[in-house]
Amino acid sequence: MKDLLNEFENYLLVNLPSSKTFHPNFEQALADMLQAGGKRFRPMLLLSVIKSNKSLLIKNSLPVALGIEMLHTYSLIHDDLPSMDNADLRRGFETLHKKYDEVTAILVGDALNTEAFNKIANAPLHNDVKINLIKCLASNGGIDGMIIGQAIDCYFENVKLELSQLEYLHIHKTAKLIAASLKMGAIISEYDSEVQEKLYDFGIDLGLLFQIQDDIIDETCSSEEAGKTTQNDEAKNSFVNLLSLDGAIKAADKLAVKCEETLASLDDNLKQSLEELLLKYINRHNS
Amino acid sequence: MKDLLNEFENYLLVNLPSSKTFHPNFEQALADMLQAGGKRFRPMLLLSVIKSNKSLLIKNSLPVALGIEMLHTYSLIHDDLPSMDNADLRRGFETLHKKYDEVTAILVGDALNTEAFNKIANAPLHNDVKINLIKCLASNGGIDGMIIGQAIDCYFENVKLELSQLEYLHIHKTAKLIAASLKMGAIISEYDSEVQEKLYDFGIDLGLLFQIQDDIIDETCSSEEAGKTTQNDEAKNSFVNLLSLDGAIKAADKLAVKCEETLASLDDNLKQSLEELLLKYINRHNS
């Protein structure tokens, strides 16, 4: 798994977008947030699926992995803007609107959104495959996916949501891009549509599980224990506030069991490849 | 030409993006700026080229025309934001951040950027053609195109540019998307690469011509005469301020002659189709 991550990081380093221009800092601003790191979780999901049965295609798929990371990175840059989360730090670095200005942050985000599709369109893969990848990324990263999730998150910041609405929010804001990363790996690996949909559904469960776990950590851990700023805010739309701590733990465990069952039902190569990446995330509280 | 425009407007009306959700106004906000009109100049360029030799493909190309209009519309929404032009009105309607809020304007823009590629990927055209269209739109609408032009425009708002830099700015901010619209029409129509590049270069000249003409109108017309707010601001980076009014008129006329010559050199169908759309724009001051 470390090899895959290294391969991705090396590819990213020599493929940072370049704007070859007299603007004094746009190119640097573009590189800043892409280089700031993070877990590269979505690219690793894609590449792990490909590794399971078409490892020879990993190299040709790196532009697709970078495209997904670009779309994710742009969403973080825009989410951090003053009119949204107004965050000063991201991945331990100053956010772009703090380091440069708001114009730069908006435009770097816009550029990465567009460039994600450029990377995929230019990958050395079959055009039929690339069109399916672009459809998958655009439909899960756009109006019916990540964007509407973020719009709901912002709009209902101070309005109580029902459980089904909170699930809808996080499925769209977070889980759909995770699901798309898995499915895009399956598209490149030529898994049949049944496996593609199974991995997609698995990604939705996984994304939701992460969010409930996050809410539990916010409630139960100090900032030091969690390694990040935790908030225990009763007005917040969280699974803990809606279900109680106990209810949230039960919901998380139920999803973890479901995720383990799905993993167990996959063919051996796929199971092994994904378990290597994921088992540390899918831990039950009651076990 | 009116028929083409009607066909596009009808297609747009029944294909407005839908988000099917409990967010009270995101879907409406998305529709607002797309429906606010404008000349639909870029879609008409695309469709006019297709009309010249593959009119049977016009219907299948409407999603591509809408994709281009979406990318253009998102750029207007983001350009109008408080941190950029801070505009209250666009196409006679309240800008999205005025009517709703900044979050909505940023996210509607983001959604339209992504959806542009979704529309093209889902058009009933051959996958090889669609990959070429996506490459063309993404490379001209992104980091090396529209975005870097806008970034330069904002960064150098109060810093004097040289002529070559001002040309670079407007070629990137405006002309490249116009050029891409023509080239994408040529890709769909299966014109050979020589014609594709000729139309692309023609689009660059055309975009630059429009900008110089705009600067001349700003200098010479009252707001009533121009039908829009004109500014005669000596600190502004404009072709009139750099070349003098007389020099700007000469530069515009030179470009107009070049555009006319390119039009005249095209095959008869293409020439006729584009002249119908364009001749009213390419007028010389000294003739």
Coordinates of C-alpha atoms in Angstrom, one line a residue:
Chain A
M1 CA 0.0 0.0 0.0
K2 CA 2.9 2.3 0.8
D3 CA 4.3 1.6 -2.7
L4 CA 1.0 2.7 -4.3
L5 CA 1.1 5.9 -2.2
N6 CA 4.7 6.6 -3.1
E7 CA 3.9 6.1 -6.8
F8 CA 1.0 8.5 -6.6
E9 CA 3.0 11.2 -4.7
N10 CA 5.9 10.9 -7.2
Y11 CA 3.4 11.2 -10.1
L12 CA 1.8 14.3 -8.5
L13 CA 5.1 16.0 -7.9
V14 CA 6.1 15.9 -11.6
N15 CA 2.6 16.6 -12.8
L16 CA 1.7 19.7 -10.8
P17 CA -0.4 21.9 -13.0
S18 CA 1.6 24.7 -14.6
S19 CA 0.3 28.0 -15.9
K20 CA 3.5 29.4 -17.5
T21 CA 2.6 33.0 -17.1
F22 CA 3.7 36.3 -15.6
H23 CA 1.2 36.1 -12.7
P24 CA 3.6 36.1 -9.7
N25 CA 2.0 33.4 -7.6
F26 CA -0.9 31.6 -9.2
E27 CA 1.1 28.5 -10.1
Q28 CA 2.5 28.3 -6.6
A29 CA -1.0 28.7 -5.1
L30 CA -2.2 25.8 -7.3
A31 CA 0.7 23.6 -6.1
D32 CA 0.4 24.6 -2.5
M33 CA -2.8 22.8 -1.5
L34 CA -2.1 19.8 -3.8
Q35 CA 1.2 19.3 -2.2
A36 CA -0.1 19.9 1.4
G37 CA -0.7 16.2 1.6
G38 CA -3.5 14.5 3.4
K39 CA -4.1 10.8 3.3
R40 CA -4.8 10.6 -0.5
F41 CA -7.6 8.4 0.5
R42 CA -9.7 8.6 -2.7
P43 CA -6.7 8.0 -5.1
M44 CA -5.7 5.0 -2.9
L45 CA -9.3 3.6 -3.1
L46 CA -9.1 3.8 -6.9
L47 CA -5.6 2.4 -7.2
S48 CA -6.3 -0.4 -4.7
V49 CA -9.2 -1.7 -6.8
I50 CA -7.1 -1.6 -9.9
K51 CA -4.2 -3.3 -8.1
S52 CA -6.5 -6.2 -7.3
N53 CA -6.8 -7.5 -10.9
K54 CA -5.1 -5.1 -13.4
S55 CA -1.9 -4.0 -11.7
L56 CA -0.4 -3.3 -15.1
L57 CA -2.9 -0.5 -15.5
I58 CA -1.9 1.4 -12.4
K59 CA 0.6 3.6 -14.1
N60 CA -1.9 4.6 -16.8
S61 CA -4.4 5.3 -14.1
L62 CA -2.3 7.8 -12.1
P63 CA -3.8 10.8 -14.1
V64 CA -7.3 9.6 -13.0
A65 CA -6.2 9.2 -9.4
L66 CA -4.8 12.8 -9.6
G67 CA -8.0 14.0 -11.2
I68 CA -10.0 12.7 -8.3
E69 CA -7.6 14.3 -5.8
M70 CA -7.9 17.6 -7.7
L71 CA -11.7 17.5 -7.4
H72 CA -11.5 16.7 -3.7
T73 CA -8.8 19.4 -3.1
Y74 CA -10.8 22.1 -4.9
S75 CA -13.8 21.3 -2.7
L76 CA -11.7 21.7 0.4
I77 CA -10.3 25.1 -0.8
H78 CA -13.9 26.4 -1.5
D79 CA -15.3 24.9 1.7
D80 CA -12.6 26.8 3.7
L81 CA -13.6 30.2 2.1
P82 CA -14.8 33.0 4.5
S83 CA -18.4 32.7 3.3
M84 CA -18.4 28.9 4.2
D85 CA -16.2 27.5 7.0
N86 CA -13.9 30.5 7.2
A87 CA -11.0 28.3 8.1
D88 CA -7.4 29.6 8.6
L89 CA -5.7 26.2 8.5
R90 CA -6.0 23.1 6.3
R91 CA -3.7 20.1 6.6
G92 CA -1.5 22.1 8.9
F93 CA -1.0 24.9 6.3
E94 CA -2.5 28.3 5.9
T95 CA -5.6 28.1 3.7
L96 CA -5.2 29.8 0.3
H97 CA -7.4 32.7 1.0
K98 CA -5.3 33.5 4.1
K99 CA -1.9 33.0 2.5
Y100 CA -2.9 34.8 -0.7
D101 CA -6.4 36.2 -1.0
E102 CA -10.0 35.2 -1.7
V103 CA -9.7 35.7 -5.5
T104 CA -6.8 33.3 -5.6
A105 CA -8.6 30.7 -3.5
I106 CA -11.7 30.8 -5.7
L107 CA -9.8 30.7 -9.0
V108 CA -7.4 27.9 -7.9
G109 CA -10.5 25.9 -6.9
D110 CA -12.1 26.6 -10.2
A111 CA -9.0 25.6 -12.1
L112 CA -8.7 22.3 -10.2
N113 CA -12.3 21.5 -10.8
T114 CA -11.8 21.9 -14.6
E115 CA -8.4 20.3 -14.6
A116 CA -9.7 17.1 -13.0
F117 CA -11.6 16.4 -16.2
N118 CA -8.6 17.4 -18.3
K119 CA -6.4 14.9 -16.5
I120 CA -8.9 12.0 -17.0
A121 CA -9.5 13.0 -20.7
N122 CA -5.7 12.9 -21.3
A123 CA -5.0 9.6 -19.5
P124 CA -3.5 6.8 -21.6
L125 CA -6.7 4.7 -21.3
H126 CA -9.4 3.7 -23.9
N127 CA -11.8 6.5 -24.7
D128 CA -14.8 4.4 -23.8
V129 CA -13.4 3.9 -20.4
K130 CA -12.5 7.6 -20.0
I131 CA -16.0 8.7 -20.9
N132 CA -17.5 6.4 -18.2
L133 CA -15.0 7.7 -15.7
I134 CA -15.9 11.3 -16.5
K135 CA -19.6 10.6 -16.2
C136 CA -19.0 8.9 -12.8
L137 CA -16.9 11.7 -11.4
A138 CA -19.1 14.5 -12.7
S139 CA -22.4 13.0 -11.6
N140 CA -21.0 12.3 -8.1
G141 CA -19.0 15.4 -7.7
G142 CA -21.5 17.9 -9.0
I143 CA -25.1 19.0 -8.7
D144 CA -26.5 15.7 -7.6
G145 CA -23.5 14.8 -5.5
M146 CA -20.8 16.7 -3.5
I147 CA -22.1 20.2 -4.3
I148 CA -25.7 19.7 -3.2
G149 CA -24.3 18.1 0.0
Q150 CA -22.2 21.1 0.7
A151 CA -25.1 23.5 -0.2
I152 CA -27.3 21.7 2.3
D153 CA -24.6 21.7 5.0
C154 CA -24.2 25.4 4.7
Y155 CA -27.9 26.3 4.4
F156 CA -29.0 24.2 7.4
E157 CA -26.1 25.1 9.6
N158 CA -28.5 26.5 12.2
V159 CA -31.6 24.5 11.4
K160 CA -32.3 21.1 12.8
L161 CA -32.3 18.3 10.2
E162 CA -34.1 14.9 10.5
L163 CA -32.1 11.7 10.5
S164 CA -32.9 11.0 6.8
Q165 CA -31.9 14.5 5.9
L166 CA -28.6 14.3 7.8
E167 CA -27.8 11.0 6.0
Y168 CA -28.7 12.6 2.7
L169 CA -26.3 15.5 3.5
H170 CA -23.3 13.3 4.3
I171 CA -24.0 10.8 1.5
H172 CA -23.9 13.6 -1.0
K173 CA -21.2 15.8 0.6
T174 CA -18.7 13.0 1.3
A175 CA -19.8 9.5 0.6
K176 CA -20.5 9.9 -3.1
L177 CA -17.0 10.9 -4.1
I178 CA -15.6 7.9 -2.0
A179 CA -18.1 5.6 -3.8
A180 CA -17.1 7.1 -7.1
S181 CA -13.4 6.5 -6.5
L182 CA -14.1 2.8 -5.9
K183 CA -16.4 2.5 -8.9
M184 CA -14.0 4.3 -11.2
G185 CA -11.3 1.7 -10.1
A186 CA -13.8 -1.0 -11.1
I187 CA -14.5 0.7 -14.4
I188 CA -10.8 0.8 -15.3
S189 CA -10.3 -2.8 -14.0
E190 CA -13.2 -4.0 -16.2
Y191 CA -15.1 -5.5 -13.3
D192 CA -18.7 -6.2 -14.4
S193 CA -21.5 -3.8 -13.5
E194 CA -22.6 -5.9 -10.5
V195 CA -19.2 -5.5 -8.9
Q196 CA -19.1 -1.8 -9.9
E197 CA -22.4 -1.2 -8.1
K198 CA -21.4 -3.3 -5.1
L199 CA -18.2 -1.3 -4.6
Y200 CA -20.2 1.9 -5.1
D201 CA -22.7 1.0 -2.4
F202 CA -19.9 -0.1 -0.2
G203 CA -18.3 3.4 -0.6
I204 CA -21.6 5.0 0.4
D205 CA -21.7 2.9 3.6
L206 CA -18.0 3.7 4.2
G207 CA -18.5 7.4 3.8
L208 CA -21.4 7.4 6.2
L209 CA -19.5 5.3 8.7
F210 CA -16.6 7.8 8.7
Q211 CA -19.0 10.7 9.4
I212 CA -20.7 8.9 12.3
Q213 CA -17.3 8.0 13.7
D214 CA -16.2 11.6 13.4
D215 CA -19.3 12.8 15.3
I216 CA -18.6 10.2 18.0
I217 CA -15.0 11.4 18.3
D218 CA -16.2 15.0 18.5
E219 CA -18.4 14.0 21.5
T220 CA -16.1 11.7 23.4
C221 CA -12.5 12.8 22.8
S222 CA -10.5 15.9 23.8
S223 CA -8.8 17.8 21.0
E224 CA -5.5 16.2 22.1
E225 CA -6.9 12.7 21.9
A226 CA -8.5 13.2 18.6
G227 CA -5.5 15.0 17.1
K228 CA -7.8 17.8 15.8
T229 CA -10.1 20.4 17.1
T230 CA -13.2 18.6 18.5
Q231 CA -16.5 20.3 19.0
N232 CA -19.2 19.2 21.4
D233 CA -21.9 21.5 20.2
E234 CA -25.5 20.6 20.9
A235 CA -27.0 22.9 18.2
K236 CA -24.9 21.1 15.5
N237 CA -26.5 18.7 13.1
S238 CA -24.7 15.5 14.2
F239 CA -25.6 11.9 14.5
V240 CA -24.7 12.0 18.2
N241 CA -27.2 14.9 18.8
L242 CA -29.9 13.1 16.8
L243 CA -29.4 9.5 18.0
S244 CA -27.7 10.1 21.4
L245 CA -24.1 8.8 21.9
D246 CA -25.3 5.3 22.5
G247 CA -27.5 5.4 19.4
A248 CA -24.7 6.8 17.2
I249 CA -22.3 4.0 18.4
K250 CA -24.9 1.4 17.6
A251 CA -25.5 2.9 14.1
A252 CA -21.7 3.0 13.5
D253 CA -21.3 -0.6 14.6
K254 CA -24.2 -1.7 12.4
L255 CA -22.5 0.0 9.4
A256 CA -19.1 -1.4 10.3
V257 CA -20.6 -4.9 10.3
K258 CA -22.2 -4.3 6.9
C259 CA -18.9 -3.0 5.5
E260 CA -17.1 -6.1 6.8
E261 CA -19.7 -8.4 5.3
T262 CA -19.4 -6.6 1.9
L263 CA -15.6 -6.9 2.0
A264 CA -15.9 -10.6 2.9
S265 CA -18.2 -11.2 0.0
L266 CA -15.7 -9.8 -2.6
D267 CA -13.4 -12.0 -4.6
D268 CA -10.1 -12.8 -2.9
N269 CA -7.9 -10.4 -4.7
L270 CA -10.3 -7.5 -4.4
K271 CA -10.9 -8.3 -0.7
Q272 CA -7.2 -8.5 0.1
S273 CA -6.4 -5.3 -1.7
L274 CA -9.1 -3.3 -0.1
E275 CA -8.7 -4.8 3.4
E276 CA -5.1 -3.7 3.3
L277 CA -6.2 -0.1 2.9
L278 CA -9.4 -0.1 4.9
L279 CA -9.4 -2.4 7.9
K280 CA -7.8 0.2 10.2
Y281 CA -10.8 2.4 9.5
I282 CA -13.6 -0.1 10.1
N283 CA -13.3 -0.7 13.8
R284 CA -16.3 -1.5 16.0
H285 CA -16.8 0.0 19.4
N286 CA -18.5 -3.0 21.0
S287 CA -16.0 -5.6 19.8
Chain B
M1 CA -29.7 31.7 -37.2
K2 CA -32.8 32.5 -35.2
D3 CA -33.9 28.9 -35.7
L4 CA -30.6 27.7 -34.2
L5 CA -31.0 30.0 -31.2
N6 CA -34.6 28.9 -30.7
E7 CA -33.6 25.3 -30.8
F8 CA -30.9 26.0 -28.2
E9 CA -33.2 27.9 -25.9
N10 CA -35.8 25.2 -26.1
Y11 CA -33.3 22.5 -25.3
L12 CA -32.0 24.6 -22.4
L13 CA -35.4 25.0 -20.9
V14 CA -36.2 21.3 -20.7
N15 CA -32.6 20.4 -19.6
L16 CA -32.1 22.8 -16.7
P17 CA -30.0 21.0 -14.1
S18 CA -32.1 19.5 -11.4
S19 CA -31.0 18.6 -7.9
K20 CA -34.2 17.0 -6.6
T21 CA -33.6 17.8 -2.9
F22 CA -35.0 19.5 0.2
H23 CA -32.7 22.5 -0.2
P24 CA -35.2 25.3 -0.7
N25 CA -33.6 27.3 -3.5
F26 CA -30.5 25.7 -4.9
E27 CA -32.3 24.4 -8.0
Q28 CA -33.8 27.8 -8.7
A29 CA -30.5 29.5 -8.2
L30 CA -29.0 27.2 -10.7
A31 CA -31.7 27.9 -13.2
D32 CA -31.7 31.7 -12.7
M33 CA -28.5 32.6 -14.3
L34 CA -28.7 30.1 -17.1
Q35 CA -32.2 31.4 -18.0
A36 CA -31.2 35.0 -17.7
G37 CA -30.3 34.9 -21.4
G38 CA -27.5 36.7 -23.0
K39 CA -26.6 36.3 -26.6
R40 CA -25.7 32.6 -26.3
F41 CA -22.7 33.6 -28.5
R42 CA -20.5 30.6 -27.8
P43 CA -23.2 28.0 -28.3
M44 CA -24.2 29.7 -31.6
L45 CA -20.5 29.6 -32.8
L46 CA -20.4 25.9 -32.1
L47 CA -23.8 25.2 -33.8
S48 CA -23.0 27.5 -36.8
V49 CA -19.9 25.5 -37.6
I50 CA -21.9 22.2 -37.3
K51 CA -24.7 23.6 -39.4
S52 CA -22.3 24.3 -42.3
N53 CA -21.7 20.6 -43.1
K54 CA -23.3 18.2 -40.6
S55 CA -26.7 19.8 -39.8
L56 CA -28.1 16.4 -38.9
L57 CA -25.8 16.4 -35.9
I58 CA -27.1 19.7 -34.5
K59 CA -29.7 18.0 -32.3
N60 CA -27.1 15.6 -30.8
S61 CA -24.7 18.5 -30.2
L62 CA -27.1 20.6 -28.1
P63 CA -25.8 19.1 -24.9
V64 CA -22.3 20.2 -25.9
A65 CA -23.6 23.7 -26.7
L66 CA -25.2 23.8 -23.3
G67 CA -22.0 22.5 -21.7
I68 CA -20.1 25.5 -23.2
E69 CA -22.8 27.9 -22.0
M70 CA -22.6 26.4 -18.5
L71 CA -18.9 26.9 -18.3
H72 CA -19.3 30.5 -19.5
T73 CA -22.1 31.1 -17.1
Y74 CA -20.2 29.8 -14.1
S75 CA -17.3 32.1 -15.0
L76 CA -19.7 35.1 -15.0
I77 CA -21.2 34.1 -11.6
H78 CA -17.8 33.8 -10.0
D79 CA -16.4 37.0 -11.7
D80 CA -19.3 38.9 -10.2
L81 CA -18.5 37.8 -6.6
P82 CA -17.7 40.5 -4.0
S83 CA -14.0 39.6 -4.0
M84 CA -13.8 40.0 -7.7
D85 CA -16.1 42.5 -9.6
N86 CA -18.6 42.8 -6.8
A87 CA -21.4 43.3 -9.3
D88 CA -25.0 43.7 -8.3
L89 CA -26.5 43.1 -11.8
R90 CA -25.8 40.7 -14.6
R91 CA -27.9 40.5 -17.8
G92 CA -30.4 42.8 -16.1
F93 CA -31.0 40.5 -13.2
E94 CA -29.7 40.5 -9.6
T95 CA -26.4 38.6 -9.4
L96 CA -26.7 35.3 -7.4
H97 CA -24.8 36.5 -4.4
K98 CA -27.1 39.5 -4.1
K99 CA -30.4 37.5 -4.6
Y100 CA -29.3 34.6 -2.4
D101 CA -25.9 34.7 -0.8
E102 CA -22.2 34.2 -1.5
V103 CA -22.3 30.5 -0.6
T104 CA -25.0 29.9 -3.2
A105 CA -23.1 31.8 -5.9
I106 CA -19.9 29.9 -5.3
L107 CA -21.6 26.5 -5.3
V108 CA -23.8 27.2 -8.3
G109 CA -20.7 28.2 -10.2
D110 CA -18.9 25.1 -9.0
A111 CA -21.8 22.9 -10.0
L112 CA -22.0 24.4 -13.5
N113 CA -18.3 24.0 -14.0
T114 CA -18.5 20.2 -13.3
E115 CA -21.9 19.8 -15.1
A116 CA -20.4 21.2 -18.3
F117 CA -18.3 18.1 -18.6
N118 CA -21.2 15.8 -17.6
K119 CA -23.3 17.3 -20.4
I120 CA -20.6 16.6 -23.0
A121 CA -19.8 13.1 -21.6
N122 CA -23.5 12.2 -21.9
A123 CA -24.2 13.7 -25.4
P124 CA -25.3 11.2 -28.1
L125 CA -22.0 11.5 -30.0
H126 CA -19.1 9.1 -30.5
N127 CA -16.8 8.6 -27.4
D128 CA -13.7 9.5 -29.4
V129 CA -15.3 12.8 -30.4
K130 CA -16.5 13.5 -26.8
I131 CA -13.0 13.0 -25.4
N132 CA -11.6 15.5 -27.9
L133 CA -14.3 18.0 -27.0
I134 CA -13.6 17.6 -23.2
K135 CA -9.9 18.1 -23.8
C136 CA -10.5 21.2 -25.8
L137 CA -13.0 22.8 -23.3
A138 CA -10.9 21.9 -20.3
S139 CA -7.6 23.1 -21.7
N140 CA -9.1 26.4 -22.9
G141 CA -11.4 26.9 -19.9
G142 CA -9.0 26.1 -17.2
I143 CA -5.5 26.8 -15.8
D144 CA -3.9 27.7 -19.2
G145 CA -7.0 29.4 -20.4
M146 CA -9.9 31.4 -19.0
I147 CA -8.9 31.0 -15.3
I148 CA -5.4 32.4 -15.7
G149 CA -6.8 35.2 -17.7
Q150 CA -9.2 36.1 -14.9
A151 CA -6.5 35.7 -12.2
I152 CA -4.3 38.1 -14.1
D153 CA -7.1 40.6 -14.6
C154 CA -7.8 40.6 -10.9
Y155 CA -4.2 40.7 -9.8
F156 CA -3.1 43.5 -12.1
E157 CA -6.2 45.6 -11.6
N158 CA -4.1 48.5 -10.3
V159 CA -0.8 47.7 -12.0
K160 CA 0.0 48.8 -15.5
L161 CA 0.4 46.0 -18.0
E162 CA 2.5 46.1 -21.2
L163 CA 0.7 45.6 -24.5
S164 CA 1.8 41.9 -24.9
Q165 CA 0.6 41.3 -21.3
L166 CA -2.8 42.9 -22.0
E167 CA -3.2 40.8 -25.1
Y168 CA -2.2 37.7 -23.1
L169 CA -4.9 38.6 -20.5
H170 CA -7.7 38.9 -22.9
I171 CA -6.7 36.0 -25.1
H172 CA -6.9 33.8 -22.1
K173 CA -9.8 35.4 -20.2
T174 CA -12.1 35.7 -23.2
A175 CA -10.8 34.6 -26.6
K176 CA -9.8 31.1 -25.8
L177 CA -13.3 30.0 -24.9
I178 CA -14.6 31.6 -28.1
A179 CA -11.9 29.8 -30.1
A180 CA -12.7 26.6 -28.3
S181 CA -16.4 26.9 -29.2
L182 CA -15.5 27.2 -32.9
K183 CA -12.9 24.3 -32.8
M184 CA -15.4 22.1 -30.9
G185 CA -17.9 22.6 -33.7
A186 CA -15.2 21.6 -36.2
I187 CA -14.4 18.5 -34.1
I188 CA -18.0 17.4 -34.2
S189 CA -18.3 18.2 -37.9
E190 CA -15.2 16.2 -38.6
Y191 CA -13.4 19.1 -40.3
D192 CA -9.7 18.2 -40.7
S193 CA -7.2 19.5 -38.2
E194 CA -6.1 22.3 -40.5
V195 CA -9.6 23.7 -40.5
Q196 CA -9.9 23.1 -36.8
E197 CA -6.8 25.2 -36.1
K198 CA -7.8 27.9 -38.6
L199 CA -11.1 28.3 -36.8
Y200 CA -9.4 28.3 -33.4
D201 CA -7.0 31.0 -34.5
F202 CA -9.9 32.9 -36.0
G203 CA -11.6 32.7 -32.6
I204 CA -8.6 34.2 -30.9
D205 CA -8.6 37.1 -33.3
L206 CA -12.3 37.6 -32.9
G207 CA -12.1 37.6 -29.1
L208 CA -9.3 40.1 -29.1
L209 CA -11.2 42.3 -31.6
F210 CA -14.3 42.3 -29.3
Q211 CA -12.2 43.5 -26.4
I212 CA -10.5 46.3 -28.3
Q213 CA -13.9 47.4 -29.6
D214 CA -15.2 47.3 -26.1
D215 CA -12.4 49.6 -24.9
I216 CA -13.1 52.0 -27.8
I217 CA -16.8 52.1 -26.9
D218 CA -15.8 52.8 -23.2
E219 CA -13.8 55.7 -24.4
T220 CA -16.0 57.2 -27.0
C221 CA -19.6 56.5 -26.0
S222 CA -21.8 57.7 -23.2
S223 CA -23.6 55.0 -21.2
E224 CA -26.8 55.7 -23.1
E225 CA -25.2 55.3 -26.5
A226 CA -23.4 52.1 -25.5
G227 CA -26.4 50.6 -23.7
K228 CA -24.3 49.8 -20.7
T229 CA -22.2 51.5 -18.1
T230 CA -19.1 52.9 -19.8
Q231 CA -15.9 53.8 -18.0
N232 CA -13.3 56.2 -19.2
D233 CA -10.7 55.4 -16.5
E234 CA -7.1 56.4 -17.3
A235 CA -5.7 54.0 -14.7
K236 CA -7.4 51.0 -16.3
N237 CA -5.5 48.5 -18.3
S238 CA -7.2 49.1 -21.7
F239 CA -6.0 49.1 -25.3
V240 CA -7.1 52.7 -25.6
N241 CA -4.9 53.8 -22.6
L242 CA -2.0 51.8 -24.0
L243 CA -2.3 52.6 -27.7
S244 CA -4.3 55.9 -27.6
L245 CA -7.7 56.0 -29.1
D246 CA -6.4 56.3 -32.6
G247 CA -4.0 53.4 -32.1
A248 CA -6.7 51.2 -30.7
I249 CA -9.0 52.0 -33.7
K250 CA -6.1 51.0 -36.0
A251 CA -5.5 47.8 -34.1
A252 CA -9.2 46.9 -34.2
D253 CA -9.4 47.6 -37.9
K254 CA -6.3 45.5 -38.6
L255 CA -7.9 42.6 -36.7
A256 CA -11.2 43.1 -38.4
V257 CA -9.5 42.9 -41.8
K258 CA -7.7 39.7 -40.7
C259 CA -11.0 38.2 -39.5
E260 CA -12.7 39.1 -42.8
E261 CA -9.8 37.5 -44.8
T262 CA -10.0 34.4 -42.7
L263 CA -13.8 34.2 -43.3
A264 CA -13.3 34.7 -47.0
S265 CA -10.8 31.9 -47.2
L266 CA -13.2 29.3 -45.7
D267 CA -15.2 26.9 -47.8
D268 CA -18.5 28.3 -49.0
N269 CA -20.8 26.6 -46.5
L270 CA -18.7 27.4 -43.5
K271 CA -18.2 30.9 -44.7
Q272 CA -21.9 31.5 -45.2
S273 CA -22.8 29.9 -41.9
L274 CA -20.3 32.0 -39.9
E275 CA -20.9 35.2 -41.8
E276 CA -24.6 35.0 -40.9
L277 CA -23.7 35.0 -37.3
L278 CA -20.6 37.3 -37.3
L279 CA -20.7 40.0 -39.9
K280 CA -22.6 42.4 -37.6
Y281 CA -19.7 42.2 -35.1
I282 CA -16.8 42.7 -37.5
N283 CA -17.2 46.3 -38.5
R284 CA -14.4 48.6 -39.4
H285 CA -14.2 52.2 -38.2
N286 CA -12.4 53.5 -41.2
S287 CA -14.5 51.9 -43.9

